[in-house]
Coordinates of C-alpha atoms in Angstrom, one line a residue:
Chain A
M1 CA -39.5 6.3 -10.6
K2 CA -43.3 6.3 -10.1
K3 CA -44.8 8.5 -7.5
L4 CA -46.3 6.5 -4.7
G5 CA -48.7 8.9 -3.3
P6 CA -50.1 12.4 -3.5
F7 CA -47.9 13.7 -0.6
R8 CA -44.6 12.6 -1.9
L9 CA -42.4 15.5 -2.9
S10 CA -40.5 15.5 -6.1
N11 CA -36.8 14.7 -5.9
S12 CA -35.7 18.3 -6.6
A13 CA -38.0 19.6 -3.9
K14 CA -36.5 17.1 -1.4
I15 CA -33.0 18.1 -2.3
I16 CA -33.8 21.7 -1.8
V17 CA -35.4 21.0 1.6
L18 CA -32.5 18.9 2.7
L19 CA -29.8 21.3 1.7
L20 CA -31.7 24.5 2.6
L21 CA -30.2 25.0 6.1
A22 CA -26.7 24.1 5.0
V23 CA -26.8 26.5 2.1
L24 CA -28.2 29.3 4.2
V25 CA -25.6 28.9 6.9
Y26 CA -22.8 28.8 4.4
A27 CA -24.1 31.8 2.5
L28 CA -24.5 33.9 5.6
F29 CA -21.5 32.8 7.7
F30 CA -18.9 31.7 5.1
L31 CA -19.5 33.1 1.6
G32 CA -21.0 36.4 2.9
P33 CA -18.0 37.3 5.1
L34 CA -15.4 36.3 2.5
L35 CA -17.1 38.3 -0.2
W36 CA -17.6 41.3 2.1
M37 CA -13.9 41.2 3.0
F38 CA -13.0 40.9 -0.7
Y39 CA -15.3 43.8 -1.6
N40 CA -13.9 46.0 1.1
S41 CA -10.3 45.2 0.3
F42 CA -10.6 47.6 -2.7
F43 CA -11.3 50.7 -0.6
R44 CA -9.3 53.0 1.6
W45 CA -9.0 52.8 5.4
D46 CA -10.8 55.6 7.2
P47 CA -10.0 56.3 10.9
L48 CA -13.6 57.3 11.7
R49 CA -15.8 55.1 9.5
L50 CA -13.2 52.3 9.2
V51 CA -13.7 52.1 5.4
D52 CA -14.0 55.0 3.0
R53 CA -16.0 53.6 0.1
S54 CA -15.9 56.7 -2.1
V55 CA -12.9 55.6 -4.3
V56 CA -12.1 52.1 -5.6
T57 CA -8.4 51.4 -5.4
M58 CA -5.9 48.6 -5.7
E59 CA -3.5 50.3 -3.3
N60 CA -4.0 47.7 -0.5
Y61 CA -2.9 44.9 -2.7
L62 CA 0.1 47.0 -4.0
K63 CA 1.0 47.7 -0.4
V64 CA 1.0 44.0 0.5
F65 CA 3.5 43.2 -2.3
T66 CA 5.6 46.3 -2.3
H67 CA 5.7 47.8 1.3
P68 CA 8.9 46.4 2.8
L69 CA 7.1 45.3 6.0
Y70 CA 4.4 43.3 4.3
Q71 CA 6.7 42.1 1.6
T72 CA 8.8 40.6 4.4
G73 CA 5.7 38.9 5.7
V74 CA 4.9 37.3 2.4
I75 CA 8.5 36.1 1.9
N76 CA 8.9 34.9 5.5
S77 CA 5.6 33.0 5.2
F78 CA 6.9 31.1 2.2
I79 CA 10.4 30.5 3.6
V80 CA 9.1 29.3 7.0
S81 CA 6.3 27.1 5.6
T82 CA 8.6 25.5 3.0
A83 CA 11.3 24.7 5.6
A84 CA 8.7 23.3 8.0
T85 CA 7.2 21.1 5.3
L86 CA 10.5 19.7 4.3
L87 CA 11.6 19.1 7.8
S88 CA 8.3 17.5 8.6
L89 CA 8.7 15.2 5.7
V90 CA 12.1 14.1 6.7
F91 CA 11.2 13.7 10.4
N92 CA 8.0 11.8 9.8
F93 CA 8.7 9.6 6.9
P94 CA 10.6 7.0 9.0
V95 CA 7.8 7.0 11.6
A96 CA 5.1 6.6 9.0
Y97 CA 7.0 3.7 7.6
Y98 CA 7.6 2.1 11.0
M99 CA 3.9 2.3 11.7
T100 CA 3.1 0.2 8.7
K101 CA 5.0 -2.7 10.3
L102 CA 3.1 -2.6 13.6
K103 CA 0.3 -4.9 14.7
S104 CA -3.1 -3.4 15.2
Q105 CA -2.8 -2.9 19.0
A106 CA 0.6 -1.1 18.7
R107 CA -0.7 0.8 15.7
A108 CA -3.7 2.1 17.7
I109 CA -1.5 3.4 20.5
T110 CA 1.1 5.0 18.2
T111 CA -1.6 6.6 16.1
M112 CA -3.0 8.1 19.3
I113 CA 0.4 9.4 20.3
I114 CA 0.9 10.9 16.8
L115 CA -2.5 12.6 17.0
T116 CA -1.9 14.4 20.3
P117 CA -0.7 17.7 18.8
M118 CA -4.0 17.8 16.9
M119 CA -6.2 17.1 19.9
T120 CA -4.6 19.6 22.3
L121 CA -4.6 23.4 22.2
S122 CA -1.7 24.4 20.0
L123 CA -1.4 27.6 22.1
V124 CA -0.5 25.6 25.2
T125 CA 1.8 23.0 23.5
S126 CA 3.6 25.8 21.7
Y127 CA 4.1 27.6 25.0
A128 CA 5.4 24.4 26.5
W129 CA 8.0 24.2 23.7
L130 CA 8.9 27.8 24.5
T131 CA 9.7 27.0 28.1
L132 CA 12.0 24.2 26.8
L133 CA 13.7 26.4 24.2
T134 CA 14.7 29.4 26.2
P135 CA 18.4 30.3 26.1
G136 CA 18.9 28.6 29.5
G137 CA 16.3 25.9 28.8
L138 CA 16.7 22.2 28.7
V139 CA 17.3 21.9 24.9
N140 CA 20.1 24.5 24.9
Q141 CA 21.7 23.0 28.0
F142 CA 21.6 19.6 26.4
L143 CA 23.0 20.7 23.1
M144 CA 25.8 22.7 24.8
S145 CA 26.7 19.8 27.2
I146 CA 27.2 17.4 24.2
G147 CA 29.2 20.1 22.5
I148 CA 27.2 20.6 19.3
I149 CA 26.9 24.3 20.1
S150 CA 28.9 26.7 22.2
E151 CA 26.4 29.6 22.4
P152 CA 22.7 29.0 23.2
I153 CA 20.5 29.1 20.1
I154 CA 17.8 31.8 20.4
F155 CA 14.5 30.2 19.5
W156 CA 12.0 32.9 20.6
G157 CA 11.4 35.5 17.9
T158 CA 13.4 33.7 15.3
R159 CA 12.5 31.8 12.2
I160 CA 14.1 28.6 13.5
G161 CA 11.8 28.6 16.5
V162 CA 8.7 29.2 14.4
I163 CA 9.7 26.5 12.0
L164 CA 10.2 24.0 14.9
V165 CA 6.7 24.6 16.4
L166 CA 5.1 24.4 13.0
V167 CA 6.8 21.0 12.4
Y168 CA 5.5 19.9 15.7
S169 CA 1.9 21.2 15.2
F170 CA 1.4 19.7 11.8
S171 CA 3.3 16.4 12.1
P172 CA 0.1 14.4 12.6
H173 CA -1.2 15.4 9.2
M174 CA 2.0 14.6 7.4
T175 CA 2.5 11.3 9.3
L176 CA -1.1 10.1 8.6
V177 CA -1.0 10.9 4.9
L178 CA 2.4 9.3 4.4
N179 CA 1.3 6.3 6.4
A180 CA -1.8 5.8 4.3
S181 CA 0.2 5.9 1.1
L182 CA 3.0 3.5 2.5
E183 CA 0.2 1.2 3.6
N184 CA -0.9 0.8 0.0
I185 CA 2.4 -0.5 -1.2
D186 CA 2.1 -4.2 -2.0
P187 CA 4.7 -6.0 0.2
N188 CA 5.3 -8.4 -2.7
Y189 CA 7.1 -5.6 -4.5
I190 CA 9.5 -5.2 -1.6
K191 CA 10.0 -9.0 -1.3
A192 CA 10.6 -9.2 -5.1
A193 CA 13.2 -6.5 -4.9
Q194 CA 14.9 -8.3 -2.1
I195 CA 14.8 -11.7 -3.9
L196 CA 16.3 -10.0 -6.9
G197 CA 19.3 -9.1 -4.7
A198 CA 18.5 -5.5 -3.7
N199 CA 19.9 -4.4 -0.3
R200 CA 17.7 -2.5 2.1
F201 CA 19.0 0.9 0.8
Q202 CA 18.3 -0.1 -2.8
T203 CA 14.9 -1.4 -1.9
F204 CA 14.0 1.8 -0.2
Y205 CA 15.4 4.0 -2.9
K206 CA 14.1 2.1 -5.9
V207 CA 10.8 0.7 -4.7
I208 CA 9.4 2.3 -1.5
L209 CA 10.3 5.9 -2.2
P210 CA 9.0 6.0 -5.8
M211 CA 5.8 4.3 -4.8
S212 CA 5.2 6.7 -2.0
V213 CA 5.6 9.8 -4.2
P214 CA 1.8 10.5 -4.3
G215 CA 1.7 10.4 -0.5
I216 CA 4.8 12.6 -0.2
V217 CA 3.3 15.2 -2.6
A218 CA -0.1 15.2 -0.9
G219 CA 1.3 15.3 2.6
S220 CA 3.7 18.1 1.6
I221 CA 1.0 20.3 0.0
L222 CA -1.3 19.7 3.0
T223 CA 1.4 20.6 5.5
F224 CA 2.4 23.6 3.5
T225 CA -1.1 25.0 3.5
M226 CA -1.5 24.3 7.2
C227 CA 1.8 26.1 8.0
I228 CA 1.1 29.1 5.8
S229 CA -2.4 29.4 7.3
S230 CA -1.3 28.9 10.9
F231 CA -1.3 31.8 13.2
L232 CA -1.3 30.6 16.8
S233 CA 2.0 28.6 17.2
P234 CA 4.0 31.1 15.1
Y235 CA 2.5 33.9 17.2
V236 CA 3.5 32.2 20.5
M237 CA 7.0 31.4 19.2
G238 CA 7.7 34.3 17.0
G239 CA 5.6 37.0 18.6
R240 CA 5.4 40.0 16.3
V241 CA 9.1 39.8 15.7
V242 CA 9.0 37.1 12.9
K243 CA 6.8 38.8 10.3
L244 CA 4.3 36.4 8.8
M245 CA 1.2 37.0 6.7
A246 CA -1.2 35.2 9.1
V247 CA 0.2 37.1 12.1
Q248 CA 0.0 40.4 10.3
V249 CA -3.7 39.7 9.4
F250 CA -4.3 39.5 13.1
D251 CA -2.2 42.6 13.8
F252 CA -4.3 44.7 11.4
I253 CA -7.3 44.3 13.7
S254 CA -5.7 44.0 17.1
V255 CA -3.3 46.9 16.7
Q256 CA -4.0 49.0 13.7
L257 CA -7.7 48.4 13.0
N258 CA -6.9 48.7 9.3
F259 CA -9.7 46.5 7.9
P260 CA -9.2 47.1 4.2
L261 CA -5.4 46.4 4.3
G262 CA -6.0 43.4 6.6
S263 CA -8.6 42.1 4.2
A264 CA -6.3 42.5 1.2
M265 CA -3.6 40.5 3.1
A266 CA -6.1 37.8 4.1
I267 CA -7.3 37.6 0.5
V268 CA -3.7 37.1 -0.7
L269 CA -3.3 34.4 1.9
L270 CA -6.6 32.7 1.0
S271 CA -5.7 32.7 -2.7
V272 CA -2.4 31.0 -2.0
V273 CA -4.1 28.3 0.0
L274 CA -6.9 27.9 -2.6
L275 CA -4.3 27.5 -5.3
M276 CA -2.7 24.7 -3.3
V277 CA -6.0 23.0 -2.6
Y278 CA -6.7 23.1 -6.4
V279 CA -3.4 21.5 -7.0
I280 CA -4.1 18.7 -4.5
R281 CA -7.5 18.1 -6.1
S282 CA -6.2 17.9 -9.6
L283 CA -3.3 15.6 -8.5
A284 CA -5.8 13.3 -6.7
E285 CA -8.0 13.2 -9.8
K286 CA -5.1 12.4 -12.1
K287 CA -4.2 9.5 -9.8
F288 CA -7.8 8.4 -9.7
R289 CA -8.1 8.4 -13.5
G290 CA -4.7 6.6 -13.8
G291 CA -6.3 3.7 -12.0
T292 CA -3.5 3.1 -9.5
Chain B
M1 CA 19.3 -6.1 8.5
K2 CA 18.3 -6.5 12.1
I3 CA 20.3 -3.4 13.1
K4 CA 18.7 -1.2 10.5
L5 CA 15.2 -2.1 11.6
D6 CA 16.3 -1.4 15.2
L7 CA 17.5 2.0 14.1
L8 CA 14.1 2.7 12.7
K9 CA 12.4 1.5 15.8
W10 CA 14.6 3.6 18.1
Y11 CA 14.2 6.7 15.9
S12 CA 10.4 6.2 16.0
L13 CA 10.4 5.8 19.8
I14 CA 12.3 9.0 20.2
R15 CA 9.9 10.7 17.8
F16 CA 7.0 9.5 19.9
V17 CA 8.6 10.8 23.1
V18 CA 9.2 14.2 21.4
T19 CA 5.5 14.2 20.5
L20 CA 4.5 13.7 24.1
L21 CA 7.2 16.0 25.5
P22 CA 5.0 19.2 25.6
L23 CA 2.3 17.3 27.5
I24 CA 4.8 16.1 30.1
I25 CA 6.1 19.7 30.5
I26 CA 2.6 21.0 30.9
F27 CA 1.8 18.4 33.6
L28 CA 5.0 18.8 35.5
S29 CA 5.2 22.6 35.3
A30 CA 1.7 22.9 36.7
F31 CA 3.2 21.7 40.0
S32 CA 5.8 24.5 40.0
E33 CA 6.2 26.9 43.0
A34 CA 7.5 29.7 40.9
S35 CA 5.3 32.4 39.5
F36 CA 6.8 32.1 36.0
L37 CA 7.0 29.1 33.6
S38 CA 10.3 27.2 33.5
F39 CA 11.4 23.7 33.0
P40 CA 12.5 21.8 35.1
P41 CA 9.9 23.3 37.5
K42 CA 11.1 25.0 40.6
G43 CA 9.9 23.4 43.8
F44 CA 6.6 21.5 44.2
S45 CA 3.3 22.9 45.1
L46 CA -0.4 22.6 44.3
K47 CA -1.0 26.3 44.5
W48 CA -1.5 26.9 40.8
F49 CA -4.2 24.2 40.7
V50 CA -5.9 26.1 43.5
V51 CA -5.5 29.4 41.7
A52 CA -6.8 28.0 38.5
L53 CA -9.8 26.2 40.0
T54 CA -10.8 29.2 42.1
D55 CA -10.4 31.7 39.2
K56 CA -14.0 32.5 38.3
S57 CA -13.1 33.9 34.9
I58 CA -11.3 30.7 33.9
L59 CA -14.2 28.5 35.0
R60 CA -16.6 30.9 33.2
S61 CA -14.6 30.6 30.0
I62 CA -14.7 26.8 30.2
Q63 CA -18.4 27.0 30.7
T64 CA -18.8 29.2 27.7
S65 CA -16.6 26.9 25.6
L66 CA -18.6 23.8 26.6
L67 CA -21.9 25.5 25.9
L68 CA -20.6 26.8 22.6
A69 CA -19.2 23.4 21.5
A70 CA -22.4 21.7 22.5
V71 CA -24.7 24.1 20.6
A72 CA -22.4 24.2 17.6
S73 CA -22.1 20.4 17.3
M74 CA -25.8 19.8 17.8
L75 CA -26.6 22.4 15.1
S76 CA -24.0 20.8 12.9
L77 CA -25.5 17.4 13.5
L78 CA -29.0 18.6 12.5
I79 CA -27.8 20.5 9.4
G80 CA -25.1 18.0 8.5
T81 CA -27.4 15.0 8.6
L82 CA -29.9 16.6 6.2
A83 CA -27.1 17.8 3.9
S84 CA -25.3 14.5 3.8
Y85 CA -28.5 12.7 2.9
A86 CA -29.0 14.9 -0.1
L87 CA -25.3 14.7 -1.1
V88 CA -25.0 10.9 -0.8
R89 CA -28.5 9.8 -2.0
Y90 CA -29.1 12.2 -4.9
R91 CA -27.3 13.3 -8.0
F92 CA -28.1 16.9 -9.0
P93 CA -26.4 19.8 -10.8
G94 CA -24.2 21.8 -8.4
R95 CA -23.7 18.8 -6.1
N96 CA -19.9 18.8 -6.5
I97 CA -19.8 22.5 -5.8
I98 CA -21.8 22.2 -2.6
D99 CA -19.7 19.2 -1.6
S100 CA -16.4 21.0 -1.9
F101 CA -17.9 24.1 -0.3
I102 CA -18.8 22.2 2.8
T103 CA -15.2 21.1 3.5
A104 CA -13.7 24.4 2.3
P105 CA -13.7 26.2 5.7
L106 CA -11.3 23.6 7.1
T107 CA -8.7 24.1 4.3
L108 CA -8.8 27.9 4.3
P109 CA -6.8 30.0 6.8
M110 CA -8.7 30.6 10.0
V111 CA -7.3 34.1 10.3
G112 CA -8.9 34.9 7.0
L113 CA -12.3 33.5 8.0
G114 CA -12.1 35.1 11.4
L115 CA -11.3 38.5 10.0
G116 CA -14.1 38.1 7.5
L117 CA -16.6 37.1 10.1
L118 CA -15.6 40.0 12.4
F119 CA -15.9 42.5 9.6
F120 CA -19.2 41.0 8.5
F121 CA -20.7 41.0 12.0
S122 CA -19.6 44.6 12.6
S123 CA -21.6 45.6 9.5
F124 CA -24.5 43.1 9.5
L125 CA -26.3 40.5 11.7
G126 CA -26.1 42.7 14.8
G127 CA -22.6 42.5 16.0
L128 CA -20.7 39.9 18.1
S129 CA -23.6 38.1 19.8
F130 CA -23.3 34.5 21.1
I131 CA -25.5 33.3 18.3
N132 CA -23.1 34.7 15.7
L133 CA -20.2 33.1 17.5
V134 CA -22.1 29.8 17.4
F135 CA -22.6 30.0 13.7
G136 CA -18.9 31.1 13.2
H137 CA -18.1 27.7 14.8
V138 CA -20.8 25.8 12.9
I139 CA -18.8 26.7 9.7
I140 CA -15.8 24.8 11.0
T141 CA -17.7 21.9 12.8
L142 CA -20.1 21.1 10.0
P143 CA -17.4 19.7 7.7
Y144 CA -16.5 17.0 10.3
V145 CA -20.1 16.0 10.7
V146 CA -20.9 15.9 6.9
R147 CA -17.7 13.9 6.2
N148 CA -18.4 11.3 8.9
I149 CA -22.1 10.9 8.1
S150 CA -21.5 10.8 4.4
I151 CA -19.1 7.9 4.8
S152 CA -21.5 6.0 7.0
L153 CA -24.4 6.8 4.7
A154 CA -22.6 5.6 1.6
A155 CA -22.0 2.3 3.3
V156 CA -25.8 1.8 4.0
D157 CA -27.4 -0.5 1.5
K158 CA -30.1 1.5 -0.3
S159 CA -32.3 -1.7 -0.7
L160 CA -32.9 -1.7 3.0
E161 CA -34.5 1.8 2.8
Q162 CA -36.4 0.7 -0.3
S163 CA -37.8 -2.4 1.4
A164 CA -39.0 -0.3 4.3
M165 CA -40.7 2.0 1.9
I166 CA -42.3 -0.9 0.0
L167 CA -43.6 -2.3 3.3
G168 CA -45.4 1.0 3.8
A169 CA -43.1 3.2 5.9
G170 CA -43.1 6.9 4.9
P171 CA -39.8 8.6 4.2
I172 CA -39.5 10.0 7.7
T173 CA -40.3 6.7 9.4
T174 CA -37.8 4.9 7.1
F175 CA -35.1 7.4 7.9
Y176 CA -35.8 7.3 11.6
K177 CA -36.2 3.5 11.9
V178 CA -33.8 2.2 9.3
T179 CA -31.2 4.7 8.2
L180 CA -30.6 6.5 11.5
P181 CA -29.6 3.3 13.5
L182 CA -27.3 2.2 10.6
I183 CA -25.4 5.5 10.5
K184 CA -25.1 5.9 14.2
P185 CA -21.3 5.4 14.3
G186 CA -20.9 8.2 11.8
L187 CA -23.2 10.4 13.8
I188 CA -21.4 9.9 17.0
S189 CA -17.8 10.2 15.7
G190 CA -18.8 13.3 13.6
T191 CA -20.5 15.0 16.5
L192 CA -17.6 14.3 18.9
M193 CA -15.0 15.5 16.4
A194 CA -17.2 18.6 15.9
F195 CA -17.3 19.1 19.6
I196 CA -13.5 18.9 20.0
A197 CA -13.0 21.1 17.0
S198 CA -15.2 23.8 18.4
F199 CA -13.9 23.5 21.9
N200 CA -10.3 23.8 20.7
N201 CA -10.9 26.5 18.2
T202 CA -8.9 29.6 19.1
T203 CA -8.6 31.7 16.0
I204 CA -12.3 32.2 15.0
S205 CA -13.2 32.9 18.7
L206 CA -10.3 35.4 19.0
F207 CA -11.9 37.5 16.3
V208 CA -15.6 37.2 17.0
A209 CA -16.0 36.3 20.8
S210 CA -17.1 39.4 22.7
P211 CA -15.7 39.9 26.2
E212 CA -18.9 38.5 27.6
N213 CA -18.5 35.3 25.6
L214 CA -14.8 34.8 26.1
T215 CA -14.0 31.1 25.3
F216 CA -11.4 29.0 27.1
P217 CA -8.8 29.1 24.3
V218 CA -9.1 32.9 24.0
K219 CA -8.6 33.1 27.8
I220 CA -5.4 31.1 27.4
F221 CA -4.4 33.4 24.6
Y222 CA -4.7 36.4 26.9
F223 CA -2.8 34.6 29.7
I224 CA 0.1 34.0 27.3
E225 CA 0.0 37.6 26.2
F226 CA -0.2 39.2 29.7
F227 CA 0.5 36.8 32.5
P228 CA 2.1 33.5 31.5
D229 CA 2.2 31.7 34.8
P230 CA 1.7 28.0 35.7
R231 CA -2.0 28.4 36.3
M232 CA -2.4 28.2 32.5
F233 CA -0.7 24.8 32.5
A234 CA -2.6 23.6 35.6
I235 CA -6.0 24.2 34.0
S236 CA -4.7 22.9 30.6
S237 CA -3.8 19.6 32.4
F238 CA -7.4 19.0 33.2
V239 CA -8.6 19.9 29.7
I240 CA -5.9 17.6 28.1
I241 CA -6.9 14.7 30.4
A242 CA -10.6 15.2 29.4
S243 CA -9.7 15.3 25.7
L244 CA -7.5 12.2 26.0
A245 CA -10.5 10.4 27.7
I246 CA -12.7 11.4 24.7
M247 CA -10.0 10.1 22.3
L248 CA -9.7 6.8 24.2
A249 CA -13.5 6.5 24.0
L250 CA -13.5 7.2 20.3
D251 CA -10.7 4.6 19.8
R252 CA -12.6 2.0 21.9
I253 CA -15.8 2.5 20.0
F254 CA -14.7 3.0 16.4
G255 CA -10.9 2.6 16.1
L256 CA -9.2 5.9 16.0
Y257 CA -7.1 5.0 13.1
K258 CA -10.0 4.8 10.8
I259 CA -11.5 8.1 12.1
A260 CA -8.2 9.9 11.7
L261 CA -8.0 9.2 8.1
R262 CA -11.4 10.6 7.2

């Protein structure tokens, strides 16, 4: 393009001016802290100076994976997040499907209901669940009165309780992703299947389910990363009893002040999530290139 | 066939009730007479509302959170508008990297970010000041603004901007008179989402808010740790009603469904 006047900046100068603030903020308040944490995770903890930078060591990372306490944290995080993701998928798939059948007004209202866990403080909603899930609470009373259980289930400080609040907290994400993918299924396929004599179960199993696989995969990976990153709801429900990576990262600064070890654990957690995000990205790109 | 569809409907209705259940508990327990949290609530009284609304430290924390959310979302609006313009209107090396960097803070674990920020601030940038807290929040509010504005900006026909330029308007006038009015929905929804994200953010503040800048969610966190009584639910009822009002407004103006999928 021809320059129109002497005062016009070149394109590259414009881009630099426009992005300057964002790059500066990200460098100082995002990349800087992460790199600083990464750098310090290779040193020893020092009770006086916090970090002793005289010797470079891998022992923090070794500790995360070999010390029984932190090993439990890593394993628990994976178990709890996987279980919460699967449960979330099963609980929310029917709702996501039901929402595709609604008219716009009803859709708006149901979307709003589905989004409430996202818009309210997860601390408070988790605590509300806690009051319902006490041994003498409403949920246990109900389950005992209909005879499903004879002893109250303990939810506080157990993995079951943590899994349940995680399912609640991240259902909006799962439902919306599933709903978006179900929305894209051409209703003609469903009609065609029915005309060809498939019953509802067959239609679901042979048409709807296979066609919603991209949504299921994307929703599951998203939910998994949210669950494994989550600290507040698991902390309210599990306290420090259920050992989880994210809770332990917080413990390192609130209880032990062991910055290097906390950093190493945070770096492990960040790497797991980054890997997941990378998988989502490449899946999305594959789908895009496939032209579906 | 009819029965199966009904089953789906009933299941979904139950699922919606379960989603709203904690909110119902919060509202009802706030009227409890007891000094501990239980459900169903014991007795009926307004005393926890009085306690919550006369507790200066709670009101102060709400004030801090509102100020923080306002400053963080305004800064994000400024920085985000400029960045989105560069990202949508120009192609340059490193564009994809910057683009994915901008949304990265939302996908990474907040505890990791929080710990990193705390550690960084204790070594550099002069400790846990309010300004540092603001920028800790800008990192998580900017992605919302950039995403919303980018979508609006991509939908604006470039030829409108070019016509304005040909008619003699400078780049700043063109932006101000042509582009800005066209991307207004994106600006508003982005800023509102940024505001809510900052107001509700607990984890980052838990790490980097000093006792003088205690935010509302952090205050709630300490209530849960040390005195979990109905005052927490009483004050949360107000906050939830306020956020629901914002959600309703968003829905009225732009259609929540579209916003949620961004």
